[in-house]
PDB file of C-alpha atoms in Angstrom:
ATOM      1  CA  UNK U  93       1.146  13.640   4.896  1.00  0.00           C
ATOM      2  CA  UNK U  94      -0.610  13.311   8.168  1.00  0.00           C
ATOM      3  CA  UNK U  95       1.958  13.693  10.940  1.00  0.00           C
ATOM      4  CA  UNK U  96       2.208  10.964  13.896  1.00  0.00           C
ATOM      5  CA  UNK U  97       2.241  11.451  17.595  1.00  0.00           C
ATOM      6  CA  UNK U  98       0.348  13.300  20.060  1.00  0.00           C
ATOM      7  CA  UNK U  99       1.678  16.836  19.430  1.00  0.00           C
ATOM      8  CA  UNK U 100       1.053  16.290  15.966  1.00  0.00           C
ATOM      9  CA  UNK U 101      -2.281  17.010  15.449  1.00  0.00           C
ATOM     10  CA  UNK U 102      -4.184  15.541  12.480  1.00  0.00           C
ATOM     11  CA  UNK U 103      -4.150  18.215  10.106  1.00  0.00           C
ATOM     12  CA  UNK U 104      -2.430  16.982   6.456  1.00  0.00           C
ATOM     13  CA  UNK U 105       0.052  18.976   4.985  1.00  0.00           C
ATOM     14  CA  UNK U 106       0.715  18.816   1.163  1.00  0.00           C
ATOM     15  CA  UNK U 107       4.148  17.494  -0.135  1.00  0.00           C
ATOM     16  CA  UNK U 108       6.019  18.008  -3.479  1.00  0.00           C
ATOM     17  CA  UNK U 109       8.230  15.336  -4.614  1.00  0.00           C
ATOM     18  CA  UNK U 110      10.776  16.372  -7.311  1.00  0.00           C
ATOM     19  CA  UNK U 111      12.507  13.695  -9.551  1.00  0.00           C
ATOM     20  CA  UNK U 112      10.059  10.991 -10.346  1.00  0.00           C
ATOM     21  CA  UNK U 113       8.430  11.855 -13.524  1.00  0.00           C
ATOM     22  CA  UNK U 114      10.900  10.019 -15.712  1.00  0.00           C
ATOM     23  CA  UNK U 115      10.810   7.009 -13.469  1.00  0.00           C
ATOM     24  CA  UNK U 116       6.699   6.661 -14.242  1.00  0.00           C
ATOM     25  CA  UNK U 117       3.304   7.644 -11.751  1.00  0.00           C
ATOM     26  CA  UNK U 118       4.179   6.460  -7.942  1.00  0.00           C
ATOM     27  CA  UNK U 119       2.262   3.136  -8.226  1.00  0.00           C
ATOM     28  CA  UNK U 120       2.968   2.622  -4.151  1.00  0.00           C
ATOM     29  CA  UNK U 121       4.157   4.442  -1.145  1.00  0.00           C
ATOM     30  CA  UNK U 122       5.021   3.245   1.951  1.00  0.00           C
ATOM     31  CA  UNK U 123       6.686   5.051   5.423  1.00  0.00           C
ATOM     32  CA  UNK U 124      10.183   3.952   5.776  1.00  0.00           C
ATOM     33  CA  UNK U 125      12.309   5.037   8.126  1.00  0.00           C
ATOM     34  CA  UNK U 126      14.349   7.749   6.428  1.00  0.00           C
ATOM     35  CA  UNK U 127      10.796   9.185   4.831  1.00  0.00           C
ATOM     36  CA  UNK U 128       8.541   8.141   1.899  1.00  0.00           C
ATOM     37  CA  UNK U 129       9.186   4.894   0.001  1.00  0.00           C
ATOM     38  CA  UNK U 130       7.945   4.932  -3.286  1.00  0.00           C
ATOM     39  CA  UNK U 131       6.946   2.419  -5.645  1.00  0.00           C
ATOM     40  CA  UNK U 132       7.227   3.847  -9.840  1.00  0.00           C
ATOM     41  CA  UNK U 133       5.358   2.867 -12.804  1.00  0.00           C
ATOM     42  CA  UNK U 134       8.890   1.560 -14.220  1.00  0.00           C
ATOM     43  CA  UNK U 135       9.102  -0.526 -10.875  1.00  0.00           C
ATOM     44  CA  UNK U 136      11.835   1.483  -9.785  1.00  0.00           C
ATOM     45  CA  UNK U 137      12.346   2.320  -5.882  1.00  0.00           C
ATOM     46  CA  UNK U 138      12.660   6.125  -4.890  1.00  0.00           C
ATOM     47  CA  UNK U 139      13.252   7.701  -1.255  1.00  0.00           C
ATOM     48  CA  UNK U 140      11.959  10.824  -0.708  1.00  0.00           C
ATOM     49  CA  UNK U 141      12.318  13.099   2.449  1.00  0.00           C
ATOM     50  CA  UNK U 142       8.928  13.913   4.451  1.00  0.00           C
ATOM     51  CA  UNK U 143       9.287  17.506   4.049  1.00  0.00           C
ATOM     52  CA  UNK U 144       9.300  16.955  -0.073  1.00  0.00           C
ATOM     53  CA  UNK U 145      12.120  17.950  -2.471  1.00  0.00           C
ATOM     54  CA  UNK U 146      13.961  15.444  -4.585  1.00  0.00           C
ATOM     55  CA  UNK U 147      13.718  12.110  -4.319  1.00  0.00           C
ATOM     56  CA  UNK U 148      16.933   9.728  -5.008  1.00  0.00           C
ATOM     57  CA  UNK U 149      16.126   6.627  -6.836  1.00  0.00           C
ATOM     58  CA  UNK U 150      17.271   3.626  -4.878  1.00  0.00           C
ATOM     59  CA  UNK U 151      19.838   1.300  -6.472  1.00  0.00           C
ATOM     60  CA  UNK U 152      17.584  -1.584  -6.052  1.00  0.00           C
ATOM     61  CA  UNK U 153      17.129  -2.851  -9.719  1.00  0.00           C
ATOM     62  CA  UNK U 154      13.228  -2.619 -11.161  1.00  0.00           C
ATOM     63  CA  UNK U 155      10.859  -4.713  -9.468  1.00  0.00           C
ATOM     64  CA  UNK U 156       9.179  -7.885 -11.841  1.00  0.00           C
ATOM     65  CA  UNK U 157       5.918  -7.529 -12.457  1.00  0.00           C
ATOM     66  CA  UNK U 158       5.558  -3.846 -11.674  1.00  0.00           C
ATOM     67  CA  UNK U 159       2.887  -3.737 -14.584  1.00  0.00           C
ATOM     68  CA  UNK U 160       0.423  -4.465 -12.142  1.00  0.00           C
ATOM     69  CA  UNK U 161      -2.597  -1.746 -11.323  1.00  0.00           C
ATOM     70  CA  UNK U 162      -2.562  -2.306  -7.043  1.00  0.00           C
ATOM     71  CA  UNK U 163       0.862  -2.515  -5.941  1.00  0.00           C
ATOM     72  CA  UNK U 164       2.641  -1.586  -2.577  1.00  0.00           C
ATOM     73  CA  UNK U 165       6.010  -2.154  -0.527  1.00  0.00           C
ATOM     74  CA  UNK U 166       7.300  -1.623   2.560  1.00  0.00           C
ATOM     75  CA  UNK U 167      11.305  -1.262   3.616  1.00  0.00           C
ATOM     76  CA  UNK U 168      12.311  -4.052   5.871  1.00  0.00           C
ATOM     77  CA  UNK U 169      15.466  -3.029   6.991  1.00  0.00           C
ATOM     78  CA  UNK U 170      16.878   0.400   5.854  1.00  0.00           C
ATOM     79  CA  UNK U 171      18.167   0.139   2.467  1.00  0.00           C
ATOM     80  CA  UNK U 172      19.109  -3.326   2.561  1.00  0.00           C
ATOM     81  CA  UNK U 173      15.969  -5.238   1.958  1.00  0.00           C
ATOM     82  CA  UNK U 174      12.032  -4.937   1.397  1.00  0.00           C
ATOM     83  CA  UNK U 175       8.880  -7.099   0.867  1.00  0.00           C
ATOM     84  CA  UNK U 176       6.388  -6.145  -2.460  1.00  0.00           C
ATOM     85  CA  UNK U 177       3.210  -6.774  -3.376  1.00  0.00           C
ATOM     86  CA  UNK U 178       1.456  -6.837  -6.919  1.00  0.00           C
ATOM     87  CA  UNK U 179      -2.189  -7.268  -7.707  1.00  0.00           C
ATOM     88  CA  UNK U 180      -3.191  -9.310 -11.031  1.00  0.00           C
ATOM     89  CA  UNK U 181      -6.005 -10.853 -12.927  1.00  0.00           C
ATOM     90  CA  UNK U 182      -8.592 -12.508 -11.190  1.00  0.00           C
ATOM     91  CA  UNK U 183      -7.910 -11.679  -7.836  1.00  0.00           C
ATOM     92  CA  UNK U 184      -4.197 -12.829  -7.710  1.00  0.00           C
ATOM     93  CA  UNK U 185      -1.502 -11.454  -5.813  1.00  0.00           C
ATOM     94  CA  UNK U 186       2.263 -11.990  -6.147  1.00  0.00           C
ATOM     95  CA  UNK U 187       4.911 -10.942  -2.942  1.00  0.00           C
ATOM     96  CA  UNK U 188       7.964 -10.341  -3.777  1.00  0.00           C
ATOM     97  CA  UNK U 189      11.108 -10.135  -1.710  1.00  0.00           C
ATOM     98  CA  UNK U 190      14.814  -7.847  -2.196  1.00  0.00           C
ATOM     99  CA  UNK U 191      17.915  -8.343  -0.305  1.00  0.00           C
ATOM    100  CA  UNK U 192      20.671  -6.805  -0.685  1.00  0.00           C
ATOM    101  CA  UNK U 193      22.956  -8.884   1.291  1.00  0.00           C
ATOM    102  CA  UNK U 194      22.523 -11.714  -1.026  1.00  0.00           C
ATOM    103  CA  UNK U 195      25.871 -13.636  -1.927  1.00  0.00           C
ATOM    104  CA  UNK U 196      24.926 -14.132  -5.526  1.00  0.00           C
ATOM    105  CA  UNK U 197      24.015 -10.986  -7.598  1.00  0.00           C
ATOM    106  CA  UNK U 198      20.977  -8.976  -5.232  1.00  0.00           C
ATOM    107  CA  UNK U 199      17.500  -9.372  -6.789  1.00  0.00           C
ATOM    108  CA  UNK U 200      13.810  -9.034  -6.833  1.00  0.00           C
ATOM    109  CA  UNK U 201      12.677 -12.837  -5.836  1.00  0.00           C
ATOM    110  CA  UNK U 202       9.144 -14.253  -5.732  1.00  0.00           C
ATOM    111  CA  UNK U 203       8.563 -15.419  -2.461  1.00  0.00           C
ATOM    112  CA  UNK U 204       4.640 -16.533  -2.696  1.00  0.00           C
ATOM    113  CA  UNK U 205       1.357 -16.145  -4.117  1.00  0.00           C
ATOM    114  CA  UNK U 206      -2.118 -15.051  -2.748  1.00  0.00           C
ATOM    115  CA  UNK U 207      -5.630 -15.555  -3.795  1.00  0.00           C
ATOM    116  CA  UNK U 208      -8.523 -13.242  -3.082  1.00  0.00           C
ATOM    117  CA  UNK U 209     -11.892 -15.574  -2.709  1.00  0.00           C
ATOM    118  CA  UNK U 210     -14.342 -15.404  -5.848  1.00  0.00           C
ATOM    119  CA  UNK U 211     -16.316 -12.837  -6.718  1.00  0.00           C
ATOM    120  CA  UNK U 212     -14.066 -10.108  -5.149  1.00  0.00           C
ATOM    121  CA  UNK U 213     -12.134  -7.480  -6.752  1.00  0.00           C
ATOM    122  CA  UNK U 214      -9.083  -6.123  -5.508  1.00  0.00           C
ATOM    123  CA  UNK U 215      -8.875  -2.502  -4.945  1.00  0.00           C
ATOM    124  CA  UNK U 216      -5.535  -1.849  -2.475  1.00  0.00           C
ATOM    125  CA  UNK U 217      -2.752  -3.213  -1.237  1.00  0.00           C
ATOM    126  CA  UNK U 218      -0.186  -2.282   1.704  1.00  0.00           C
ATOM    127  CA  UNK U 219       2.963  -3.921   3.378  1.00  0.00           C
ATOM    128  CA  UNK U 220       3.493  -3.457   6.577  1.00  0.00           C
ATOM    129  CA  UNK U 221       4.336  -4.754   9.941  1.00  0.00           C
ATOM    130  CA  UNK U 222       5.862  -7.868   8.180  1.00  0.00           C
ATOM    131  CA  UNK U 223       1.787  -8.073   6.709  1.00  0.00           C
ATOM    132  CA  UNK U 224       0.325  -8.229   3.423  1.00  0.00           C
ATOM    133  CA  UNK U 225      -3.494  -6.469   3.789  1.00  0.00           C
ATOM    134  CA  UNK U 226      -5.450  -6.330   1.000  1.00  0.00           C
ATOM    135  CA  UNK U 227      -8.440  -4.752   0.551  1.00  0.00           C
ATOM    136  CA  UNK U 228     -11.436  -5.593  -1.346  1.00  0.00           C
ATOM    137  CA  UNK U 229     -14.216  -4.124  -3.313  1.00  0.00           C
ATOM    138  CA  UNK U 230     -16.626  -4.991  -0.652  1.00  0.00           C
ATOM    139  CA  UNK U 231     -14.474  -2.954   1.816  1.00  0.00           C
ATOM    140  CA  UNK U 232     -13.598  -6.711   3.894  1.00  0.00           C
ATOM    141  CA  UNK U 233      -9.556  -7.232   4.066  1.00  0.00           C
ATOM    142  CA  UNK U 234      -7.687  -9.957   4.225  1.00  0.00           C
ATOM    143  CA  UNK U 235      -4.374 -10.004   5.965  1.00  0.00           C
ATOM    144  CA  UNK U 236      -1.476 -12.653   5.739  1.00  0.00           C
ATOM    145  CA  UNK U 237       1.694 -12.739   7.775  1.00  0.00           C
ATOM    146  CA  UNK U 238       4.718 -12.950   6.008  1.00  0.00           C
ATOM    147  CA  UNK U 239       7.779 -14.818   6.961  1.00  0.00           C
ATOM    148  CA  UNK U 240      11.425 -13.072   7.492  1.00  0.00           C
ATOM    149  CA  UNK U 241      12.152 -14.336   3.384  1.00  0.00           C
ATOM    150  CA  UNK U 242       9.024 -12.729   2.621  1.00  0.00           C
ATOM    151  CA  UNK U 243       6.747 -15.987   2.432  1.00  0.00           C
ATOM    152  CA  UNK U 244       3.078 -15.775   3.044  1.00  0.00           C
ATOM    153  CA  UNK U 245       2.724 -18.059   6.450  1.00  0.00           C
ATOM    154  CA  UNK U 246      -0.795 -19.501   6.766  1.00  0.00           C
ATOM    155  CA  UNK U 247      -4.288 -18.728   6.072  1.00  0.00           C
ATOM    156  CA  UNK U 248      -5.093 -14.870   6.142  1.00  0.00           C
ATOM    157  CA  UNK U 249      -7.370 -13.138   8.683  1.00  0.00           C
ATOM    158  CA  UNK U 250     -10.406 -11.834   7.320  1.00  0.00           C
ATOM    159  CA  UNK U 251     -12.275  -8.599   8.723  1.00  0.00           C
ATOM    160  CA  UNK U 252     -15.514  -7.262   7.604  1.00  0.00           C
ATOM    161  CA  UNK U 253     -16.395  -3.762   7.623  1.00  0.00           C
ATOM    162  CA  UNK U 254     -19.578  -2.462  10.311  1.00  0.00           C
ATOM    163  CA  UNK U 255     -20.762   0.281   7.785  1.00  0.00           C
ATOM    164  CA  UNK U 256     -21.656   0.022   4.137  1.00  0.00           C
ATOM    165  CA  UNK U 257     -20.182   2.985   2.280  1.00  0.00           C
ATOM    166  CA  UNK U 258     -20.657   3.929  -1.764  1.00  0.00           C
ATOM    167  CA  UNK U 259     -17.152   3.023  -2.431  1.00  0.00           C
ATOM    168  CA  UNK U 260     -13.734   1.665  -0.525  1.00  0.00           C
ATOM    169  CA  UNK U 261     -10.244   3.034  -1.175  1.00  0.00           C
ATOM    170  CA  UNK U 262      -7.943   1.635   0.616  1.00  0.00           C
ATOM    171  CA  UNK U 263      -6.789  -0.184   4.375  1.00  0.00           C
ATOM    172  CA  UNK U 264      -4.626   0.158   6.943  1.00  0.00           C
ATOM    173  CA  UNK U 265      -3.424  -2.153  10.076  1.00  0.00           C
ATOM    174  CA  UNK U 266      -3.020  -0.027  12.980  1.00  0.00           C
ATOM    175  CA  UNK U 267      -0.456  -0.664  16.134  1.00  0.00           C
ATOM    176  CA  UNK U 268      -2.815  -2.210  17.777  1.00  0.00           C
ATOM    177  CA  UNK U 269      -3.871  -4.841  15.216  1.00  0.00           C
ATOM    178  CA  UNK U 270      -7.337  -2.726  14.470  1.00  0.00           C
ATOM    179  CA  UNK U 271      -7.836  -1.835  10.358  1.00  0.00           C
ATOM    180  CA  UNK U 272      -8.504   1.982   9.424  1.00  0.00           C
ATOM    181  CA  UNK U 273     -10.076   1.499   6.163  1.00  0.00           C
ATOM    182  CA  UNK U 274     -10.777   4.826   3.821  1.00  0.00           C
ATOM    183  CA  UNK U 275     -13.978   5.113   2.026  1.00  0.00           C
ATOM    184  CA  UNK U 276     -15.609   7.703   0.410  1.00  0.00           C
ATOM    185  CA  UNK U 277     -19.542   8.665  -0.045  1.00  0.00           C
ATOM    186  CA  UNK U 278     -21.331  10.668  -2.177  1.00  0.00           C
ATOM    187  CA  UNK U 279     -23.135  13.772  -0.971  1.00  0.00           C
ATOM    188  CA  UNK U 280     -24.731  16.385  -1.567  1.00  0.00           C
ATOM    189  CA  UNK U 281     -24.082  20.347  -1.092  1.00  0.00           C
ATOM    190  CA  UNK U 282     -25.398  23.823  -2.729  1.00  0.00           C
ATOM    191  CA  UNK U 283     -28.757  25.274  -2.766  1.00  0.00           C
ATOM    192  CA  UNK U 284     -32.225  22.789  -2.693  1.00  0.00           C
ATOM    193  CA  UNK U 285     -32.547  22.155  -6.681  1.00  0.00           C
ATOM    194  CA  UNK U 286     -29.116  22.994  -7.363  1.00  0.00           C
ATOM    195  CA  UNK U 287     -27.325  20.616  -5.606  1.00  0.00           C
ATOM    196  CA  UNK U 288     -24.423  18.981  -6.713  1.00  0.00           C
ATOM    197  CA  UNK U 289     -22.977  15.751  -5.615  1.00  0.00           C
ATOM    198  CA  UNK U 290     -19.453  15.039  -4.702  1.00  0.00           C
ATOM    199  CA  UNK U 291     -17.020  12.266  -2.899  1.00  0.00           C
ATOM    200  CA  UNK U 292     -16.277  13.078   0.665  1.00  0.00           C
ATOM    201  CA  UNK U 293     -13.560  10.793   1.552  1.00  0.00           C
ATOM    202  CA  UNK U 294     -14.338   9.086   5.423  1.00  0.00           C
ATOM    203  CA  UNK U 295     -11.418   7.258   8.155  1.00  0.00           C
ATOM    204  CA  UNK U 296     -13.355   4.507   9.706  1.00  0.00           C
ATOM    205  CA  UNK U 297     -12.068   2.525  12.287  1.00  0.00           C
TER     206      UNK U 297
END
């Protein structure tokens, strides 16, 4: 966790969440307002406290189509309702909306559809700032509003990266509407002819 503000620094401190195992490998996590939002392989919903310890599983029920390998969500209002995403074949992603205040029985809906263009694979997703960003292989990502039900409104915005790197992890939007995308390249370190290379991991703005 990298802490925010301008006393904070930008020095990451490790965290230990405690009680997810059963629930399945934390597919997403997001910021929410009361700490970490997490997103489990069983499509469960778990909030855990910044400064780690055990993390309460949200009485949300399982999300559909939480088989997917890129997922992310994001709370919308605390504990009452929250916007998903899930990456599938060929590029496709389904959003999907909770509310609790619902008058029928609360549940995961499907609220819209997205399409990466051809020839692009999807590597990350994030929800945020009522925004779906996904980011491709390519390291371009492609950002769609969504509406207060969770529908995609419009054609997305498309941003291209300055900088070719060896491989691109993931995106962010930031305040300001500018995307910090992480990437990682490979380099080298040790003694000439012994050399070995590794991933160093890169913020570019």
């Amino acid at each position: 966790v990298v802490p925010m503000g301008p006393a904070a620094g930008d020095a990451a401190r490790p965290v230990e969440l405690q009680g997810l195992m059963e629930l399945g490998l934390a597919r997403g996590v997001a910021m929410a307002r009361s700490g970490l939002l997490v997103l489990t392989g069983s499509g469960r919903l778990a909030s855990c406290p910044l400064s780690g310890g055990a993390c309460p599983v949200l009485s949300t029920p399982p999300m559909p189509g939480h088989s997917g390998a890129v997922r992310a969500v994001a709370e919308v209002r605390e504990g009452l309702s929250f916007h998903a995403a899930v990456g599938g074949a060929a590029g496709r992603i389904d959003v999907y909306h909770f509310n609790a205040n619902e008058a029928t029985a609360p549940a995961w809906r499907r609220s819209g559809s997205l399409q990466l263009p051809g020839g692009l694979e999807l590597r990350a997703l994030s929800v945020a700032r009522g925004h779906v960003l996904a980011t491709a292989d390519d390291g371009s990502t492609l950002r769609w509003r969504l509406r207060a039900g969770g529908a995609p409104a419009g054609a997305p915005t498309h941003d291209a990266p300055a900088a070719r790197r060896s491989e691109w992890q993931s995106a962010c939007v930031l305040p300001g509407g500018r995307v910090l995308r992480l990437a990682s390249t490979w380099r080298k370190a040790g003694a000439r002819g012994a050399a070995a290379a590794f991933p160093a991991p890169e913020l570019l703005v």
